[in-house]
Coordinates of N, CA and C and ligand atoms in Angstrom, one line a residue:
M1 N -7.5 -7.8 -0.6 CA -6.8 -6.6 -0.5 C -7.7 -5.4 0.0
E2 N -7.2 -4.6 0.8 CA -7.9 -3.4 1.3 C -8.4 -2.6 0.1
P3 N -9.6 -1.9 0.2 CA -10.0 -1.0 -0.9 C -8.9 0.1 -1.0
F4 N -8.7 0.5 -2.3 CA -7.7 1.5 -2.5 C -8.2 2.9 -2.1
R5 N -7.3 3.6 -1.4 CA -7.6 5.0 -1.1 C -7.1 6.0 -2.1
R6 N -5.9 5.7 -2.6 CA -5.3 6.6 -3.6 C -4.6 5.7 -4.7
I7 N -4.8 6.1 -5.9 CA -4.1 5.4 -7.0 C -3.3 6.4 -7.8
C8 N -2.1 6.0 -8.1 CA -1.1 6.8 -8.9 C -1.4 6.5 -10.4
V9 N -1.7 7.6 -11.1 CA -1.9 7.4 -12.6 C -0.8 8.1 -13.3
Y10 N -0.1 7.4 -14.2 CA 0.9 7.9 -15.0 C 0.3 8.1 -16.4
C11 N 0.5 9.2 -17.1 CA -0.1 9.4 -18.4 C 0.6 10.5 -19.2
A12 N 0.3 10.6 -20.4 CA 1.0 11.5 -21.4 C 0.9 13.0 -21.0
S13 N 2.0 13.7 -21.2 CA 2.0 15.2 -21.1 C 1.7 15.8 -22.4
S14 N 1.7 15.0 -23.5 CA 1.6 15.6 -24.8 C 0.1 16.1 -25.1
N15 N 0.0 17.3 -25.7 CA -1.3 17.8 -26.2 C -1.6 17.4 -27.6
D16 N -0.6 16.8 -28.3 CA -0.7 16.5 -29.7 C -1.2 15.1 -30.0
V17 N -2.3 14.7 -29.2 CA -2.8 13.4 -29.4 C -4.3 13.4 -29.7
H18 N -4.8 12.4 -30.4 CA -6.2 12.3 -30.8 C -7.1 12.3 -29.6
E19 N -8.3 12.8 -29.8 CA -9.3 12.9 -28.8 C -9.6 11.6 -28.1
R20 N -9.4 10.5 -28.9 CA -9.7 9.2 -28.3 C -8.9 8.9 -27.0
W21 N -7.7 9.4 -27.0 CA -6.8 9.2 -25.8 C -7.2 10.1 -24.7
R22 N -7.6 11.3 -25.0 CA -8.1 12.3 -24.0 C -9.3 11.7 -23.3
Q23 N -10.2 11.0 -24.1 CA -11.4 10.4 -23.6 C -11.0 9.4 -22.5
V24 N -10.0 8.6 -22.8 CA -9.5 7.6 -21.8 C -9.1 8.2 -20.5
A25 N -8.4 9.4 -20.6 CA -8.0 10.1 -19.4 C -9.2 10.6 -18.6
R26 N -10.1 11.2 -19.3 CA -11.3 11.7 -18.6 C -12.1 10.6 -17.9
E27 N -12.2 9.5 -18.7 CA -13.0 8.3 -18.1 C -12.3 7.8 -16.8
T28 N -11.0 7.8 -16.8 CA -10.2 7.4 -15.6 C -10.5 8.3 -14.5
G29 N -10.4 9.6 -14.7 CA -10.7 10.6 -13.7 C -12.0 10.5 -13.1
R30 N -13.0 10.3 -13.9 CA -14.4 10.1 -13.4 C -14.6 8.8 -12.7
L31 N -14.0 7.8 -13.2 CA -14.1 6.5 -12.5 C -13.5 6.5 -11.1
L32 N -12.3 7.0 -11.0 CA -11.7 7.0 -9.7 C -12.4 7.9 -8.7
A33 N -12.8 9.1 -9.2 CA -13.6 10.0 -8.3 C -14.9 9.4 -7.8
S34 N -15.6 8.7 -8.8 CA -16.9 8.0 -8.4 C -16.7 6.9 -7.4
A35 N -15.5 6.3 -7.5 CA -15.2 5.1 -6.6 C -14.6 5.7 -5.3
N36 N -14.5 7.0 -5.1 CA -14.0 7.6 -3.9 C -12.5 7.2 -3.7
I37 N -11.8 7.1 -4.8 CA -10.3 6.9 -4.8 C -9.7 8.2 -5.3
A38 N -8.7 8.7 -4.5 CA -8.0 9.9 -4.8 C -7.0 9.6 -5.9
V39 N -6.8 10.6 -6.8 CA -5.8 10.4 -7.9 C -4.5 11.1 -7.4
V40 N -3.4 10.3 -7.6 CA -2.1 10.9 -7.4 C -1.5 10.9 -8.8
Y41 N -0.9 12.0 -9.2 CA -0.3 12.1 -10.6 C 0.8 13.1 -10.6
G42 N 1.3 13.3 -11.8 CA 2.5 14.2 -11.9 C 2.3 15.7 -11.8
G43 N 1.0 16.1 -11.5 CA 0.7 17.5 -11.2 C 0.6 18.4 -12.4
G44 N 0.7 17.9 -13.6 CA 0.7 18.8 -14.7 C -0.7 19.2 -15.2
C45 N -0.7 20.3 -16.0 CA -2.0 20.8 -16.5 C -2.1 20.4 -18.0
V46 N -1.1 19.7 -18.5 CA -1.0 19.5 -20.0 C -1.4 18.1 -20.3
G47 N -1.8 17.9 -21.6 CA -2.0 16.6 -22.1 C -3.1 15.7 -21.4
L48 N -2.8 14.4 -21.3 CA -3.8 13.6 -20.7 C -3.8 13.8 -19.2
M49 N -2.6 14.3 -18.7 CA -2.6 14.7 -17.2 C -3.6 15.7 -16.8
G50 N -3.7 16.7 -17.6 CA -4.7 17.8 -17.4 C -6.2 17.2 -17.5
E51 N -6.4 16.4 -18.5 CA -7.7 15.8 -18.7 C -8.1 15.0 -17.5
L52 N -7.2 14.2 -17.1 CA -7.4 13.3 -15.9 C -7.8 14.1 -14.7
A53 N -7.0 15.1 -14.4 CA -7.2 15.8 -13.2 C -8.5 16.6 -13.2
D54 N -8.7 17.3 -14.3 CA -10.0 18.1 -14.5 C -11.2 17.2 -14.3
A55 N -11.2 16.0 -15.0 CA -12.4 15.2 -14.9 C -12.6 14.7 -13.5
A56 N -11.5 14.3 -12.8 CA -11.7 13.8 -11.4 C -12.2 14.9 -10.5
L57 N -11.7 16.1 -10.6 CA -12.1 17.3 -9.8 C -13.6 17.6 -10.1
A58 N -13.9 17.6 -11.4 CA -15.3 17.9 -11.8 C -16.3 16.9 -11.3
T59 N -15.8 15.7 -11.0 CA -16.7 14.6 -10.4 C -16.7 14.7 -8.9
G60 N -16.0 15.6 -8.3 CA -15.9 15.7 -6.9 C -14.8 14.9 -6.2
G61 N -13.9 14.5 -7.0 CA -12.8 13.7 -6.4 C -11.7 14.5 -5.9
Q62 N -10.8 13.8 -5.2 CA -9.5 14.5 -4.7 C -8.4 14.2 -5.7
V63 N -7.6 15.2 -5.9 CA -6.5 15.0 -6.8 C -5.2 15.6 -6.2
F64 N -4.2 14.7 -6.0 CA -2.9 15.2 -5.5 C -1.8 15.1 -6.6
G65 N -1.2 16.3 -6.8 CA -0.1 16.3 -7.8 C 1.2 16.4 -7.1
V66 N 2.2 15.8 -7.7 CA 3.6 15.9 -7.2 C 4.5 16.3 -8.4
I67 N 5.0 17.5 -8.3 CA 5.8 18.1 -9.4 C 7.1 18.6 -9.0
P68 N 8.1 18.4 -9.8 CA 9.4 19.0 -9.5 C 9.4 20.5 -9.7
Q69 N 10.2 21.2 -8.9 CA 10.3 22.7 -8.9 C 10.5 23.2 -10.4
R70 N 11.4 22.5 -11.1 CA 11.8 22.9 -12.5 C 10.6 22.9 -13.4
L71 N 9.7 21.9 -13.3 CA 8.5 21.9 -14.2 C 7.5 23.0 -13.7
M72 N 7.4 23.1 -12.4 CA 6.5 24.1 -11.8 C 6.9 25.5 -12.3
A73 N 8.2 25.8 -12.3 CA 8.7 27.1 -12.7 C 8.4 27.3 -14.2
A74 N 8.2 26.3 -15.0 CA 7.9 26.4 -16.4 C 6.4 26.5 -16.6
E75 N 5.7 26.7 -15.4 CA 4.2 26.9 -15.4 C 3.5 25.8 -16.0
L76 N 4.0 24.6 -15.7 CA 3.3 23.4 -16.2 C 2.4 22.7 -15.1
G77 N 2.5 23.3 -13.9 CA 1.7 22.7 -12.8 C 0.2 23.1 -12.9
H78 N -0.6 22.2 -12.4 CA -2.1 22.5 -12.4 C -2.4 23.3 -11.1
D79 N -3.1 24.4 -11.3 CA -3.3 25.3 -10.1 C -4.7 25.1 -9.4
G80 N -5.4 24.0 -9.8 CA -6.7 23.8 -9.1 C -6.9 22.5 -8.4
L81 N -5.7 21.9 -8.0 CA -5.8 20.6 -7.4 C -6.1 20.6 -5.9
T82 N -6.5 19.5 -5.3 CA -6.7 19.4 -3.9 C -5.4 19.8 -3.2
E83 N -4.3 19.3 -3.7 CA -3.0 19.7 -3.2 C -1.9 19.4 -4.2
L84 N -1.0 20.4 -4.4 CA 0.1 20.2 -5.3 C 1.4 20.2 -4.5
F85 N 2.1 19.1 -4.4 CA 3.4 19.1 -3.7 C 4.5 19.4 -4.7
V86 N 5.3 20.4 -4.4 CA 6.4 20.8 -5.2 C 7.7 20.3 -4.6
V87 N 8.4 19.4 -5.3 CA 9.6 18.7 -4.8 C 10.9 19.1 -5.5
D88 N 12.0 18.7 -5.0 CA 13.3 19.2 -5.6 C 13.7 18.5 -6.9
S89 N 13.3 17.2 -7.1 CA 13.8 16.5 -8.2 C 12.8 15.4 -8.7
M90 N 13.1 14.9 -9.9 CA 12.3 13.8 -10.4 C 12.3 12.6 -9.5
H91 N 13.5 12.4 -8.9 CA 13.6 11.2 -8.0 C 12.7 11.3 -6.8
A92 N 12.7 12.6 -6.2 CA 11.9 12.8 -5.0 C 10.4 12.7 -5.4
R93 N 10.1 13.2 -6.6 CA 8.7 13.1 -7.1 C 8.2 11.7 -7.2
K94 N 9.0 10.9 -7.8 CA 8.6 9.5 -8.0 C 8.4 8.7 -6.7
A95 N 9.4 9.0 -5.8 CA 9.3 8.3 -4.5 C 8.0 8.8 -3.8
M96 N 7.7 10.1 -3.8 CA 6.5 10.6 -3.1 C 5.2 10.0 -3.8
M97 N 5.2 10.0 -5.1 CA 4.0 9.5 -5.8 C 3.8 8.0 -5.4
A98 N 4.9 7.3 -5.3 CA 4.8 5.9 -4.9 C 4.3 5.7 -3.5
R99 N 4.9 6.5 -2.6 CA 4.6 6.4 -1.2 C 3.1 6.7 -0.9
L100 N 2.6 7.7 -1.6 CA 1.2 8.1 -1.4 C 0.2 7.1 -1.9
S101 N 0.6 6.2 -2.8 CA -0.4 5.5 -3.6 C -0.5 4.0 -3.2
D102 N -1.7 3.4 -3.4 CA -1.9 2.0 -3.1 C -1.7 1.1 -4.3
A103 N -1.7 1.7 -5.5 CA -1.6 1.0 -6.8 C -1.3 1.9 -7.9
F104 N -0.9 1.4 -9.0 CA -0.4 2.2 -10.1 C -1.1 1.8 -11.4
M105 N -1.4 2.9 -12.2 CA -2.0 2.7 -13.5 C -1.2 3.5 -14.5
A106 N -1.0 2.9 -15.7 CA -0.4 3.8 -16.8 C -1.5 3.9 -17.9
L107 N -1.9 5.1 -18.2 CA -2.7 5.3 -19.4 C -1.7 5.5 -20.5
P108 N -2.2 5.6 -21.7 CA -1.2 5.9 -22.8 C -0.3 7.1 -22.6
G109 N 0.9 6.9 -23.0 CA 1.9 8.0 -22.7 C 3.2 7.7 -23.5
G110 N 4.2 8.6 -23.2 CA 5.5 8.4 -23.9 C 6.5 8.0 -23.0
F111 N 7.8 8.5 -23.2 CA 8.9 8.0 -22.4 C 8.7 8.1 -20.9
G112 N 8.1 9.3 -20.5 CA 7.9 9.5 -19.0 C 7.0 8.5 -18.4
T113 N 5.9 8.2 -19.1 CA 4.9 7.3 -18.6 C 5.5 5.9 -18.6
L114 N 6.3 5.5 -19.6 CA 6.9 4.2 -19.7 C 7.9 4.0 -18.6
E115 N 8.7 5.0 -18.4 CA 9.7 5.0 -17.3 C 9.1 4.8 -16.0
E116 N 8.0 5.6 -15.7 CA 7.4 5.5 -14.4 C 6.7 4.2 -14.1
I117 N 6.0 3.6 -15.1 CA 5.3 2.4 -14.8 C 6.3 1.2 -14.7
F118 N 7.4 1.3 -15.5 CA 8.4 0.2 -15.4 C 9.1 0.3 -14.0
E119 N 9.3 1.5 -13.6 CA 10.0 1.7 -12.3 C 9.1 1.1 -11.2
A120 N 7.8 1.5 -11.2 CA 6.9 1.0 -10.2 C 6.8 -0.6 -10.2
T121 N 6.8 -1.1 -11.5 CA 6.8 -2.6 -11.6 C 8.1 -3.2 -11.0
T122 N 9.2 -2.5 -11.3 CA 10.5 -3.0 -10.7 C 10.5 -3.0 -9.2
W123 N 9.9 -2.0 -8.6 CA 9.9 -1.9 -7.2 C 9.0 -3.0 -6.6
T124 N 7.9 -3.3 -7.3 CA 7.1 -4.5 -6.9 C 7.9 -5.8 -7.0
Q125 N 8.6 -5.9 -8.2 CA 9.4 -7.1 -8.4 C 10.5 -7.3 -7.3
L126 N 11.1 -6.2 -6.9 CA 12.2 -6.3 -5.9 C 11.7 -6.3 -4.5
G127 N 10.4 -6.1 -4.3 CA 9.9 -6.1 -3.0 C 10.1 -4.8 -2.2
Y128 N 10.4 -3.7 -2.9 CA 10.4 -2.4 -2.3 C 9.1 -1.9 -1.9
H129 N 8.1 -2.3 -2.6 CA 6.7 -2.2 -2.2 C 5.9 -3.4 -2.7
D130 N 4.7 -3.6 -2.2 CA 3.9 -4.7 -2.7 C 2.6 -4.2 -3.3
K131 N 2.7 -3.3 -4.2 CA 1.5 -2.6 -4.7 C 1.3 -3.0 -6.2
P132 N 0.0 -3.3 -6.6 CA -0.2 -3.8 -7.9 C 0.0 -2.7 -9.0
V133 N 0.3 -3.1 -10.2 CA 0.7 -2.2 -11.2 C 0.0 -2.7 -12.5
G134 N -0.5 -1.7 -13.3 CA -1.2 -2.2 -14.6 C -1.2 -1.1 -15.6
L135 N -1.4 -1.6 -16.9 CA -1.5 -0.8 -18.1 C -3.0 -0.7 -18.5
V136 N -3.4 0.5 -18.8 CA -4.7 0.6 -19.5 C -4.4 0.5 -21.0
D137 N -4.7 -0.7 -21.5 CA -4.3 -1.0 -22.9 C -5.5 -0.6 -23.8
A138 N -5.8 0.7 -23.7 CA -7.0 1.2 -24.5 C -6.6 1.2 -26.0
H139 N -7.6 0.7 -26.8 CA -7.4 0.7 -28.3 C -6.1 0.0 -28.6
G140 N -5.7 -1.0 -27.8 CA -4.5 -1.7 -28.1 C -3.2 -1.0 -28.0
Y141 N -3.2 0.2 -27.4 CA -2.0 1.1 -27.3 C -0.8 0.3 -26.8
Y142 N -1.0 -0.5 -25.8 CA 0.2 -1.2 -25.2 C 0.5 -2.5 -25.7
Q143 N -0.2 -3.0 -26.8 CA 0.1 -4.3 -27.3 C 1.6 -4.5 -27.7
P144 N 2.2 -3.5 -28.3 CA 3.7 -3.8 -28.7 C 4.5 -4.0 -27.4
I145 N 4.2 -3.2 -26.3 CA 4.9 -3.4 -25.1 C 4.7 -4.7 -24.5
I146 N 3.4 -5.1 -24.5 CA 3.0 -6.4 -23.9 C 3.7 -7.5 -24.7
Q147 N 3.7 -7.4 -26.0 CA 4.4 -8.4 -26.8 C 5.9 -8.4 -26.5
F148 N 6.5 -7.3 -26.4 CA 7.9 -7.2 -26.0 C 8.2 -7.9 -24.7
V149 N 7.4 -7.6 -23.7 CA 7.6 -8.2 -22.4 C 7.4 -9.7 -22.5
Q150 N 6.5 -10.2 -23.3 CA 6.3 -11.6 -23.5 C 7.6 -12.2 -24.1
Q151 N 8.1 -11.5 -25.1 CA 9.4 -12.0 -25.7 C 10.5 -12.1 -24.7
A152 N 10.6 -11.0 -23.9 CA 11.7 -11.0 -22.9 C 11.5 -12.1 -21.9
T153 N 10.3 -12.5 -21.6 CA 10.0 -13.5 -20.7 C 10.4 -14.9 -21.3
E154 N 10.0 -15.1 -22.6 CA 10.3 -16.3 -23.3 C 11.8 -16.5 -23.4
L155 N 12.6 -15.4 -23.6 CA 14.0 -15.5 -23.7 C 14.7 -15.5 -22.3
G156 N 14.0 -15.5 -21.3 CA 14.6 -15.6 -19.9 C 15.0 -14.4 -19.3
F157 N 14.8 -13.2 -19.9 CA 15.2 -11.9 -19.3 C 14.3 -11.5 -18.2
I158 N 13.0 -11.9 -18.3 CA 12.1 -11.6 -17.2 C 11.5 -13.0 -16.7
H159 N 11.5 -13.2 -15.4 CA 10.9 -14.4 -14.9 C 9.4 -14.3 -15.0
Q160 N 8.7 -15.5 -15.2 CA 7.3 -15.5 -15.4 C 6.6 -14.9 -14.2
Q161 N 7.1 -15.2 -13.0 CA 6.5 -14.6 -11.8 C 6.5 -13.1 -11.8
D162 N 7.6 -12.6 -12.3 CA 7.8 -11.1 -12.3 C 6.9 -10.5 -13.5
R163 N 6.9 -11.2 -14.6 CA 6.0 -10.8 -15.7 C 4.6 -10.6 -15.3
D164 N 4.1 -11.6 -14.5 CA 2.7 -11.6 -14.0 C 2.4 -10.4 -13.1
M165 N 3.4 -9.7 -12.7 CA 3.1 -8.5 -11.8 C 2.6 -7.3 -12.6
L166 N 2.9 -7.3 -13.9 CA 2.5 -6.2 -14.8 C 1.1 -6.6 -15.4
L167 N 0.1 -6.0 -14.8 CA -1.3 -6.4 -15.2 C -1.7 -5.5 -16.3
S168 N -2.8 -5.8 -17.0 CA -3.3 -5.0 -18.0 C -4.8 -5.3 -18.3
A169 N -5.5 -4.3 -18.8 CA -6.9 -4.4 -19.2 C -7.2 -3.4 -20.2
E170 N -8.3 -3.6 -20.9 CA -8.6 -2.7 -22.1 C -9.3 -1.4 -21.7
T171 N -9.8 -1.3 -20.5 CA -10.5 -0.1 -20.0 C -10.0 0.2 -18.6
P172 N -10.2 1.5 -18.2 CA -9.8 1.9 -16.8 C -10.6 1.1 -15.8
A173 N -11.9 0.9 -16.1 CA -12.8 0.2 -15.1 C -12.3 -1.3 -14.9
A174 N -12.0 -1.9 -16.1 CA -11.5 -3.3 -16.0 C -10.2 -3.4 -15.3
L175 N -9.3 -2.4 -15.5 CA -8.0 -2.5 -14.9 C -8.2 -2.2 -13.4
L176 N -9.0 -1.3 -13.0 CA -9.3 -1.1 -11.6 C -9.7 -2.3 -10.9
A177 N -10.6 -3.1 -11.5 CA -11.1 -4.3 -10.9 C -10.0 -5.4 -10.8
T178 N -9.1 -5.4 -11.9 CA -8.0 -6.3 -11.9 C -7.0 -6.0 -10.8
L179 N -6.7 -4.7 -10.7 CA -5.7 -4.3 -9.6 C -6.3 -4.7 -8.2
Q180 N -7.6 -4.4 -8.1 CA -8.2 -4.7 -6.7 C -8.2 -6.2 -6.4
A181 N -8.3 -7.0 -7.4 CA -8.3 -8.5 -7.2 C -6.9 -9.1 -7.2
A182 N -5.9 -8.3 -7.4 CA -4.5 -8.8 -7.6 C -4.1 -9.5 -6.3
E183 N -3.4 -10.7 -6.5 CA -2.9 -11.4 -5.3 C -1.5 -11.0 -4.9
L184 N -1.5 -10.0 -4.1 CA -0.3 -9.5 -3.6 C -0.4 -9.5 -2.0
P185 N 0.7 -9.5 -1.3 CA 2.1 -9.4 -1.8 C 2.7 -10.6 -2.4
V186 N 3.6 -10.4 -3.2 CA 4.4 -11.5 -3.8 C 5.8 -11.4 -3.2
R187 N 6.4 -12.4 -2.7 CA 7.7 -12.3 -2.1 C 8.7 -12.3 -3.3
P188 N 9.7 -11.4 -3.3 CA 10.7 -11.4 -4.4 C 11.4 -12.7 -4.5
R189 N 11.9 -13.1 -5.7 CA 12.5 -14.3 -5.9 C 13.7 -14.5 -5.0
W190 N 14.4 -13.4 -4.7 CA 15.6 -13.6 -3.9 C 15.3 -13.8 -2.4
L191 N 14.0 -13.7 -2.1 CA 13.5 -14.0 -0.7 C 12.8 -15.4 -0.7
G192 N 12.9 -16.1 -1.9 CA 12.3 -17.4 -1.9 C 11.1 -17.6 -2.8
G193 N 10.8 -16.6 -3.6 CA 9.8 -16.8 -4.6 C 8.4 -16.4 -4.1
A194 N 7.4 -16.9 -4.9 CA 6.1 -16.5 -4.7 C 5.5 -17.0 -3.4
E195 N 4.7 -16.1 -2.8 CA 3.9 -16.6 -1.6 C 2.5 -16.0 -1.8
R196 N 1.6 -16.8 -2.4 CA 0.3 -16.3 -2.7 C -0.8 -17.0 -1.9
Ligands
AMP201 P1 5.3 11.5 -21.1 O1 4.7 10.1 -21.1 O2 6.7 11.4 -21.7 O3 4.5 12.5 -21.7 O4 5.5 11.8 -19.6 C1 4.4 11.9 -18.7 C2 4.8 11.5 -17.3 O5 6.0 12.1 -17.0 C3 3.7 11.9 -16.4 O6 3.2 10.8 -15.7 C4 4.5 12.8 -15.4 O7 4.7 12.2 -14.1 C5 5.8 13.2 -16.0 N1 5.8 14.4 -16.8 C6 6.3 14.6 -18.1 N2 6.1 15.8 -18.5 C7 5.5 16.5 -17.5 C8 5.0 17.9 -17.4 N3 5.1 18.8 -18.4 N4 4.4 18.2 -16.2 C9 4.3 17.3 -15.2 N5 4.7 16.1 -15.3 C10 5.3 15.6 -16.5

């Protein structure tokens, strides 16, 4: 796979989380900036999003935010980014974040993060893009989700080939290496299954 130029990072907007999660966001920002990979993210200044962006910028990296007008008006946008794109809707935002990026990472987060990473995975599953997707399972944060996905796979709700598209690793650096080594593109099942 070509080296990544930009990676989309989904992560928490909450400020009410332990320092250990903030540390993961800063580690990710520094890692991507040091690897000369630009960060694409939700454009916020709050929670892990702010930590991620600030750390990448402080390391000399490029950071692109994509934020809906409504959140921008609530003064939740980061004002020090390389570029902040303000769009009309959440749908436009997610489409633009996906279009700009070569791969997707989810750091710990809540509903927004889960929704975004599952959507990116679904788009890979359906062949709308062929970009690798993964979870930073720091301190076991994503174990319940990984176990749920395993159960859904065993019960036949998720096909093994599709399950394998959602990668994970315990650290941002390990996930970056896993994403870079991912064997994609995978042809969607309805186009005749895996082609690796
Ligand atoms: P959550 O995990 O529920 O905190 O949602 C975080 C994700 O949703 C981020 O990856 C953003 O793309 C988006 N998001 C949620 N809240 C905000 C916010 N206040 N400012 C910018 N983006 C947000």
